[in-house]
Short mmCIF file of C-alpha atoms and ligand atoms in Angstrom, two decimals:
data_model
loop_
_atom_site.label_atom_id
_atom_site.label_comp_id
_atom_site.label_asym_id
_atom_site.label_seq_id
_atom_site.Cartn_x
_atom_site.Cartn_y
_atom_site.Cartn_z
CA MET W 1 -7.74 -5.40 21.99
CA ASP W 2 -10.88 -3.31 22.16
CA SER W 3 -11.33 -1.35 19.56
CA GLY W 4 -7.31 0.38 17.63
CA THR W 5 -7.93 3.60 19.70
CA THR W 6 -6.88 2.27 23.06
CA VAL W 7 -3.24 1.35 23.53
CA GLU W 8 -2.16 -1.38 26.38
CA THR W 9 0.84 -0.17 28.31
CA ALA W 10 2.04 -3.60 29.45
CA ALA W 11 5.07 -4.78 27.76
CA LEU W 12 3.81 -7.70 25.29
CA PHE W 13 7.17 -9.32 25.20
CA ARG W 14 9.46 -10.52 28.44
CA GLU W 15 12.57 -9.10 26.32
CA ALA W 16 12.63 -5.57 24.29
CA GLY W 17 15.32 -7.31 22.43
CA TRP W 18 15.36 -10.67 20.00
CA ARG W 19 17.54 -12.37 17.59
CA ILE W 20 17.51 -13.42 13.69
CA GLY W 21 20.08 -16.21 13.76
CA ASN W 22 23.04 -14.65 14.96
CA VAL W 23 22.25 -10.73 14.82
CA HIS W 24 20.55 -9.17 17.71
CA LEU W 25 17.98 -6.62 17.25
CA GLU W 26 17.01 -4.39 20.25
CA ASN W 27 13.32 -4.23 19.51
CA ARG W 28 10.72 -5.81 17.72
CA VAL W 29 9.85 -3.19 14.83
CA VAL W 30 10.84 -3.37 11.03
CA LEU W 31 11.18 -1.14 8.33
CA ALA W 32 9.69 -3.01 5.06
CA PRO W 33 11.31 -3.10 2.05
CA MET W 34 10.01 -0.63 -0.48
CA ALA W 35 11.16 0.02 -3.83
CA GLY W 36 11.94 3.65 -4.09
CA ALA W 37 11.31 4.76 -0.46
CA THR W 38 13.58 2.31 1.51
CA ASP W 39 16.93 3.70 0.15
CA SER W 40 20.31 3.55 2.90
CA VAL W 41 19.16 7.40 3.68
CA PHE W 42 15.84 6.72 4.67
CA ARG W 43 16.86 3.40 6.28
CA ARG W 44 18.96 5.22 8.45
CA LEU W 45 16.60 8.11 9.67
CA ALA W 46 14.02 4.74 10.39
CA ARG W 47 16.93 3.48 12.79
CA GLU W 48 17.05 6.83 14.22
CA ALA W 49 13.30 6.80 14.48
CA GLY W 50 13.24 3.86 16.76
CA ALA W 51 13.15 0.77 14.01
CA GLY W 52 14.86 -2.36 15.70
CA LEU W 53 15.71 -3.24 11.53
CA VAL W 54 15.65 -1.69 8.59
CA CYS W 55 14.77 -3.75 4.88
CA GLY W 56 16.12 -2.65 1.85
CA GLU W 57 14.51 -2.94 -1.64
CA LEU W 58 14.40 -5.93 -3.71
CA ILE W 59 17.40 -6.04 -5.82
CA SER W 60 17.64 -8.57 -8.92
CA ALA W 61 20.04 -11.32 -8.38
CA ARG W 62 20.87 -11.78 -12.03
CA ALA W 63 21.81 -8.13 -12.30
CA LEU W 64 23.58 -8.50 -9.42
CA VAL W 65 25.86 -11.34 -10.59
CA MET W 66 26.01 -10.01 -13.80
CA ASN W 67 28.01 -6.77 -12.43
CA ASN W 68 25.25 -4.31 -13.88
CA ARG W 69 26.67 -1.02 -12.18
CA ARG W 70 22.77 0.60 -11.55
CA THR W 71 21.82 -2.76 -9.50
CA GLU W 72 25.30 -2.10 -7.50
CA ARG W 73 24.36 1.03 -6.03
CA TYR W 74 21.17 -0.87 -4.07
CA LEU W 75 23.73 -2.13 -1.93
CA ARG W 76 24.98 1.24 -0.40
CA ILE W 77 25.01 0.82 3.60
CA ASP W 78 25.16 3.48 5.62
CA PRO W 79 27.23 2.67 9.10
CA ALA W 80 24.86 4.22 11.04
CA GLU W 81 21.68 1.46 9.54
CA HIS W 82 22.81 -1.36 10.94
CA PRO W 83 21.20 -3.38 11.61
CA VAL W 84 20.11 -4.57 8.04
CA SER W 85 18.56 -6.61 5.86
CA LEU W 86 19.03 -6.35 1.98
CA GLN W 87 16.68 -8.37 -0.22
CA LEU W 88 17.74 -10.41 -3.45
CA PHE W 89 14.79 -11.33 -6.17
CA GLY W 90 15.43 -14.15 -8.56
CA SER W 91 14.42 -18.03 -8.91
CA ASP W 92 17.71 -19.80 -9.87
CA PRO W 93 19.41 -21.10 -6.77
CA GLU W 94 22.36 -20.85 -7.92
CA VAL W 95 22.34 -17.11 -9.12
CA MET W 96 20.77 -16.39 -5.64
CA ALA W 97 23.32 -18.17 -3.80
CA GLU W 98 26.21 -16.12 -5.69
CA ALA W 99 24.14 -12.51 -5.72
CA ALA W 100 24.12 -13.34 -1.43
CA GLU W 101 27.50 -13.34 -1.48
CA LYS W 102 27.84 -10.26 -2.81
CA VAL W 103 24.92 -8.72 -0.80
CA ALA W 104 26.99 -10.59 2.06
CA ALA W 105 30.04 -8.55 1.04
CA ALA W 106 28.85 -5.42 0.96
CA GLY W 107 27.96 -5.84 4.76
CA ALA W 108 24.33 -6.89 5.03
CA ASP W 109 23.55 -8.08 8.33
CA ILE W 110 20.61 -10.50 6.76
CA ILE W 111 20.00 -11.51 3.30
CA ASP W 112 16.15 -11.73 2.72
CA VAL W 113 14.14 -13.57 -0.10
CA ASN W 114 11.52 -11.74 -2.26
CA LEU W 115 8.43 -14.10 -2.44
CA GLY W 116 5.82 -11.28 -2.70
CA CYS W 117 6.52 -8.83 -5.46
CA PRO W 118 2.89 -8.98 -7.55
CA VAL W 119 4.62 -6.72 -10.71
CA PRO W 120 4.25 -8.32 -13.82
CA LYS W 121 7.80 -8.15 -14.57
CA VAL W 122 9.44 -10.11 -11.78
CA ILE W 123 6.80 -12.69 -11.42
CA GLY W 124 6.78 -13.24 -15.51
CA GLY W 125 10.14 -14.51 -14.94
CA GLY W 126 9.03 -17.20 -12.15
CA ASP W 127 10.19 -14.86 -9.06
CA GLY W 128 8.98 -12.62 -6.55
CA CYS W 129 4.98 -14.05 -5.23
CA ALA W 130 5.35 -16.39 -8.48
CA LEU W 131 7.82 -18.41 -6.21
CA MET W 132 4.95 -19.56 -4.11
CA LEU W 133 3.43 -22.19 -6.32
CA ASN W 134 6.53 -23.80 -6.27
CA PRO W 135 7.63 -24.17 -2.17
CA ASP W 136 10.09 -27.07 -3.59
CA LEU W 137 12.11 -24.36 -5.18
CA VAL W 138 11.79 -21.93 -2.55
CA GLY W 139 13.41 -24.96 -0.15
CA ARG W 140 16.25 -25.04 -2.74
CA ILE W 141 17.33 -21.18 -3.07
CA VAL W 142 17.44 -21.17 0.66
CA GLU W 143 19.74 -23.75 0.74
CA ALA W 144 21.80 -22.49 -2.01
CA MET W 145 22.10 -19.03 -0.07
CA VAL W 146 22.42 -20.35 3.42
CA ARG W 147 25.39 -22.74 2.17
CA ALA W 148 26.77 -19.49 0.32
CA VAL W 149 26.56 -17.19 3.24
CA SER W 150 26.53 -18.70 6.63
CA PRO W 151 26.45 -17.46 9.25
CA VAL W 152 24.48 -14.51 7.36
CA PRO W 153 20.91 -15.35 8.48
CA VAL W 154 18.85 -15.87 5.05
CA THR W 155 15.43 -14.83 5.61
CA VAL W 156 11.98 -14.86 3.55
CA LYS W 157 9.68 -12.34 2.89
CA MET W 158 5.74 -13.83 1.50
CA ARG W 159 2.44 -13.23 0.99
CA ARG W 160 -0.57 -15.14 2.45
CA GLY W 161 -0.49 -17.00 -1.30
CA TRP W 162 -0.59 -16.58 -4.63
CA ASP W 163 -4.40 -16.22 -4.32
CA ALA W 164 -7.34 -17.59 -2.63
CA ALA W 165 -6.93 -20.84 -4.44
CA HIS W 166 -3.26 -20.85 -3.23
CA GLU W 167 -3.23 -19.52 -0.25
CA ASN W 168 0.02 -21.91 1.06
CA ALA W 169 1.78 -19.45 3.22
CA VAL W 170 2.54 -22.18 5.81
CA GLU W 171 3.43 -24.89 3.42
CA VAL W 172 6.02 -22.56 1.77
CA ALA W 173 7.11 -21.09 5.34
CA GLN W 174 7.75 -24.59 6.37
CA ALA W 175 9.69 -25.57 2.94
CA ALA W 176 12.15 -22.31 3.85
CA ALA W 177 12.16 -23.14 7.62
CA ALA W 178 13.46 -26.54 7.14
CA ALA W 179 16.03 -25.33 4.26
CA GLY W 180 17.48 -23.28 6.97
CA ALA W 181 15.49 -19.67 6.87
CA ALA W 182 16.17 -17.94 9.89
CA ALA W 183 13.12 -15.72 10.20
CA ILE W 184 9.66 -15.48 8.35
CA ALA W 185 8.06 -12.14 7.28
CA VAL W 186 4.34 -12.77 6.10
CA HIS W 187 2.36 -10.18 4.47
CA GLY W 188 -1.06 -11.36 5.29
CA ARG W 189 -2.45 -10.12 1.64
CA PHE W 190 -2.79 -11.86 -1.78
CA ARG W 191 -0.84 -11.07 -4.69
CA HIS W 192 -4.07 -9.05 -6.54
CA GLN W 193 -4.09 -7.00 -3.17
CA HIS W 194 -0.69 -5.75 -4.13
CA HIS W 195 -0.51 -3.53 -1.00
CA GLN W 196 -4.32 -2.17 -0.06
CA GLY W 197 -7.14 -4.16 1.32
CA PRO W 198 -8.13 -6.24 4.56
CA VAL W 199 -4.90 -8.22 5.75
CA ASP W 200 -5.65 -11.63 6.96
CA LEU W 201 -4.05 -12.09 10.46
CA GLY W 202 -5.29 -15.47 10.76
CA VAL W 203 -2.59 -17.08 8.41
CA ILE W 204 0.44 -15.06 10.06
CA ALA W 205 -1.23 -16.77 13.43
CA ALA W 206 -0.61 -20.02 11.33
CA VAL W 207 2.76 -19.39 10.31
CA ARG W 208 3.97 -18.94 13.51
CA ALA W 209 2.29 -22.14 15.19
CA ALA W 210 3.64 -24.21 12.42
CA VAL W 211 7.56 -22.93 12.51
CA SER W 212 10.14 -22.56 15.21
CA VAL W 213 11.86 -19.62 13.94
CA PRO W 214 10.77 -16.23 14.23
CA VAL W 215 7.77 -14.96 12.42
CA ILE W 216 7.26 -11.01 11.46
CA GLY W 217 3.56 -9.95 11.21
CA ASN W 218 3.21 -7.49 8.48
CA GLY W 219 0.40 -5.27 6.56
CA GLY W 220 -1.84 -2.56 7.65
CA ILE W 221 -0.02 -1.47 10.58
CA SER W 222 -0.96 2.24 10.84
CA SER W 223 -0.79 2.60 14.69
CA PRO W 224 0.98 1.23 18.09
CA ALA W 225 -2.60 -0.37 18.50
CA ASP W 226 -2.60 -1.97 15.03
CA ALA W 227 0.76 -3.20 15.85
CA VAL W 228 -0.56 -4.75 19.56
CA ARG W 229 -3.72 -6.13 17.87
CA MET W 230 -1.20 -8.12 15.10
CA VAL W 231 1.01 -9.07 18.23
CA ARG W 232 -2.09 -10.05 20.02
CA GLU W 233 -3.69 -12.17 17.27
CA THR W 234 -0.99 -13.82 15.78
CA GLY W 235 1.76 -14.21 18.05
CA CYS W 236 4.34 -12.91 15.75
CA ASP W 237 8.14 -12.04 16.91
CA ALA W 238 7.76 -8.73 15.70
CA VAL W 239 5.92 -6.72 13.22
CA MET W 240 6.96 -4.64 9.94
CA VAL W 241 5.62 -1.51 9.04
CA GLY W 242 5.55 -0.54 5.27
CA GLN W 243 3.85 2.55 3.87
CA ALA W 244 2.27 4.29 7.16
CA ALA W 245 6.10 4.95 7.84
CA LEU W 246 6.82 6.75 4.57
CA GLY W 247 6.76 10.37 5.89
CA ASN W 248 6.47 8.96 9.34
CA PRO W 249 9.56 7.37 10.92
CA TRP W 250 8.50 8.31 14.00
CA LEU W 251 5.61 5.71 13.61
CA LEU W 252 8.26 3.44 14.31
CA GLY W 253 9.32 4.14 17.67
CA GLU W 254 6.06 4.86 18.68
CA ILE W 255 5.61 1.35 18.55
CA ALA W 256 8.68 -0.32 19.53
CA ALA W 257 8.01 1.62 22.98
CA VAL W 258 4.21 0.13 23.14
CA LEU W 259 5.60 -3.15 22.53
CA SER W 260 7.89 -2.66 25.41
CA GLY W 261 5.79 -1.30 27.58
CA ARG W 262 7.54 2.45 27.89
CA PRO W 263 5.40 5.00 27.19
CA VAL W 264 4.74 6.11 24.07
CA PRO W 265 6.58 9.33 22.68
CA PRO W 266 4.52 12.77 22.18
CA PRO W 267 4.07 13.09 18.20
CA PRO W 268 6.47 15.37 16.34
CA THR W 269 5.56 18.88 16.01
CA GLN W 270 4.77 20.07 12.62
CA ARG W 271 8.05 22.07 13.16
CA GLU W 272 9.79 18.53 13.48
CA ARG W 273 8.10 17.07 10.83
CA VAL W 274 9.42 19.98 8.06
CA GLU W 275 12.82 19.54 9.56
CA MET W 276 13.25 15.75 8.85
CA ALA W 277 11.61 16.83 5.51
CA ILE W 278 15.04 19.16 4.96
CA ARG W 279 17.09 16.76 6.69
CA HIS W 280 16.29 14.08 4.44
CA LEU W 281 16.49 16.16 1.07
CA GLN W 282 19.88 17.01 2.02
CA ALA W 283 21.44 13.75 2.94
CA PHE W 284 19.91 12.44 -0.14
CA ILE W 285 20.99 15.08 -2.52
CA ALA W 286 24.67 14.18 -0.63
CA LEU W 287 24.32 11.02 -1.76
CA GLU W 288 22.93 11.02 -4.83
CA GLY W 289 23.26 14.47 -6.26
CA GLU W 290 20.97 17.34 -7.59
CA LYS W 291 19.66 15.39 -10.71
CA ALA W 292 18.03 12.64 -8.07
CA LEU W 293 15.67 15.75 -6.80
CA PRO W 294 12.83 14.54 -8.34
CA ALA W 295 12.75 11.04 -6.35
CA MET W 296 12.81 13.08 -3.18
CA ARG W 297 9.20 15.08 -4.21
CA LYS W 298 7.40 11.82 -3.05
CA HIS W 299 8.82 12.06 0.57
CA LEU W 300 8.62 15.43 0.97
CA ALA W 301 4.69 15.51 0.66
CA TRP W 302 4.72 12.67 2.67
CA TYR W 303 6.07 14.54 5.37
CA ILE W 304 4.27 17.75 5.39
CA LYS W 305 0.95 15.96 4.58
CA GLY W 306 -1.82 17.02 6.44
CA ILE W 307 0.10 20.08 8.17
CA PRO W 308 -1.90 23.65 6.49
CA GLY W 309 -1.02 24.84 3.45
CA ALA W 310 0.78 21.59 2.53
CA ALA W 311 -0.86 21.03 -0.77
CA ARG W 312 0.32 24.51 -2.06
CA ILE W 313 4.15 23.84 -0.76
CA ARG W 314 4.01 20.53 -2.62
CA ASP W 315 2.91 22.35 -6.00
CA GLN W 316 5.86 24.87 -5.80
CA ILE W 317 8.19 22.47 -4.58
CA ASN W 318 7.40 20.02 -7.81
CA HIS W 319 8.14 23.00 -9.83
CA MET W 320 11.20 23.94 -8.60
CA GLU W 321 14.69 22.26 -10.02
CA ARG W 322 17.08 22.98 -7.14
CA SER W 323 17.56 21.62 -3.84
CA ASP W 324 18.96 24.85 -2.44
CA GLU W 325 15.61 26.58 -3.78
CA VAL W 326 13.14 23.87 -2.04
CA ILE W 327 15.06 24.13 1.25
CA ARG W 328 14.53 27.51 1.47
CA LEU W 329 10.49 27.31 0.91
CA LEU W 330 10.80 24.63 3.27
CA ARG W 331 12.79 26.99 6.14
CA GLN W 332 10.24 29.52 5.47
CA TYR W 333 7.14 27.21 5.44
CA GLN W 334 8.24 26.12 9.14
CA GLU W 335 9.07 29.61 10.39
CA ALA W 336 5.30 30.10 9.75
CA LEU W 337 3.97 27.35 11.26
CA SER W 338 2.54 27.53 14.67
CA ASP W 339 4.11 25.12 16.68
C1 FMN H 1 5.68 1.33 -2.90
C2 FMN H 1 5.84 0.15 -2.20
C3 FMN H 1 7.17 -0.83 -2.67
C4 FMN H 1 7.39 -1.69 -2.07
N1 FMN H 1 8.55 -2.81 -2.77
C5 FMN H 1 8.74 -3.90 -1.69
C6 FMN H 1 9.89 -4.77 -2.20
O1 FMN H 1 11.06 -4.22 -2.61
N2 FMN H 1 9.71 -6.28 -1.37
C7 FMN H 1 9.13 -6.14 -0.81
O2 FMN H 1 9.43 -7.25 -0.19
N3 FMN H 1 8.18 -5.58 -0.44
C8 FMN H 1 7.44 -4.63 -1.16
N4 FMN H 1 6.86 -4.03 -0.76
C9 FMN H 1 5.78 -4.42 0.39
C10 FMN H 1 6.36 -3.96 1.64
O3 FMN H 1 7.48 -4.73 2.11
C11 FMN H 1 4.70 -4.43 2.75
O4 FMN H 1 4.58 -5.76 2.59
C12 FMN H 1 3.30 -3.98 2.03
O5 FMN H 1 3.42 -2.84 1.91
C13 FMN H 1 2.44 -4.08 3.01
O6 FMN H 1 2.59 -3.42 4.76
P1 FMN H 1 1.77 -2.26 5.18
O7 FMN H 1 0.32 -2.67 4.69
O8 FMN H 1 2.75 -1.91 6.25
O9 FMN H 1 2.35 -1.14 4.06
C14 FMN H 1 6.47 -2.78 -1.14
C15 FMN H 1 5.18 -1.77 -1.32
C16 FMN H 1 5.11 -0.91 -1.40
C17 FMN H 1 4.00 0.18 -0.87
#
């Protein structure tokens, strides 16, 4: 890669498809788990737009095991979104294993363990990124989950490390792989960086070199060129895209095309972006009801970001209480757009 502006067209992989355990994936692009965003509606749209695998947000293993009603909604899977990975957080191997059984029964194709969440509420309980300080416990968690749900693959998603003094992704990856993890996603940032700032590709390359299971590179990918650079510099088997796919699921298809040597599809028109916003809203309201409208506002803003007049439309939407009003506004906006 020279700069980030040109994209090679030669396929980076001999085969477009690959596997995590017994699960076949048609391409090497993964939608990252994102709390409050990657529900079953967005995951379905992301699959349709070209992701080979979609991931659900972190779910409390303890709450699942206690049959918490609010938590069980995170287990909803749309038949059109498979293959789908659902993620658990927790640090008690037995609780994680019991929760994994529930996630498997709900139809998840893959079950992931969260080793990256930086939020105080989560790390305060020794979960999420705090687990990276204890590779031995990571191994015991993965082992218990694998025993409980095999042949459903168990994977882990980790960070570069807890902080610069504890940059131990390789050690944690080796513990997870030895315990039976079927793939390892590495987000090349530390806990304090949350989801912003420089991403270290070197640590992803080091994990790739240290384990024999597939490694998924994550962090800072916002274009096909970024994805190519991630694969070239780390040797990762697949790329995971988070924030840049919000409001732009087409990016996932563009990256899938580039990684398999196909021409990049043209970007969506402004009208197509508004159409997607409407479809997303309709599907979300059909599933969650009118009361869920506020949760959709951020998605709608992401879809129209950068289109002329978007700020005004966003403000109007923020004052609306009913989805039919919002859809009418978006239709008018769409009709007025020049393309
Ligand atoms: C709003 C938001 C919510 C997130 N929630 C989760 C989560 O539930 N589980 C997880 O493993 N990572 C979570 N992440 C981290 C992403 O999966 C990803 O690792 C991170 O955003 C880096 O990728 P990116 O630079 O492509 O966005 C979240 C990130 C964001 C921005």
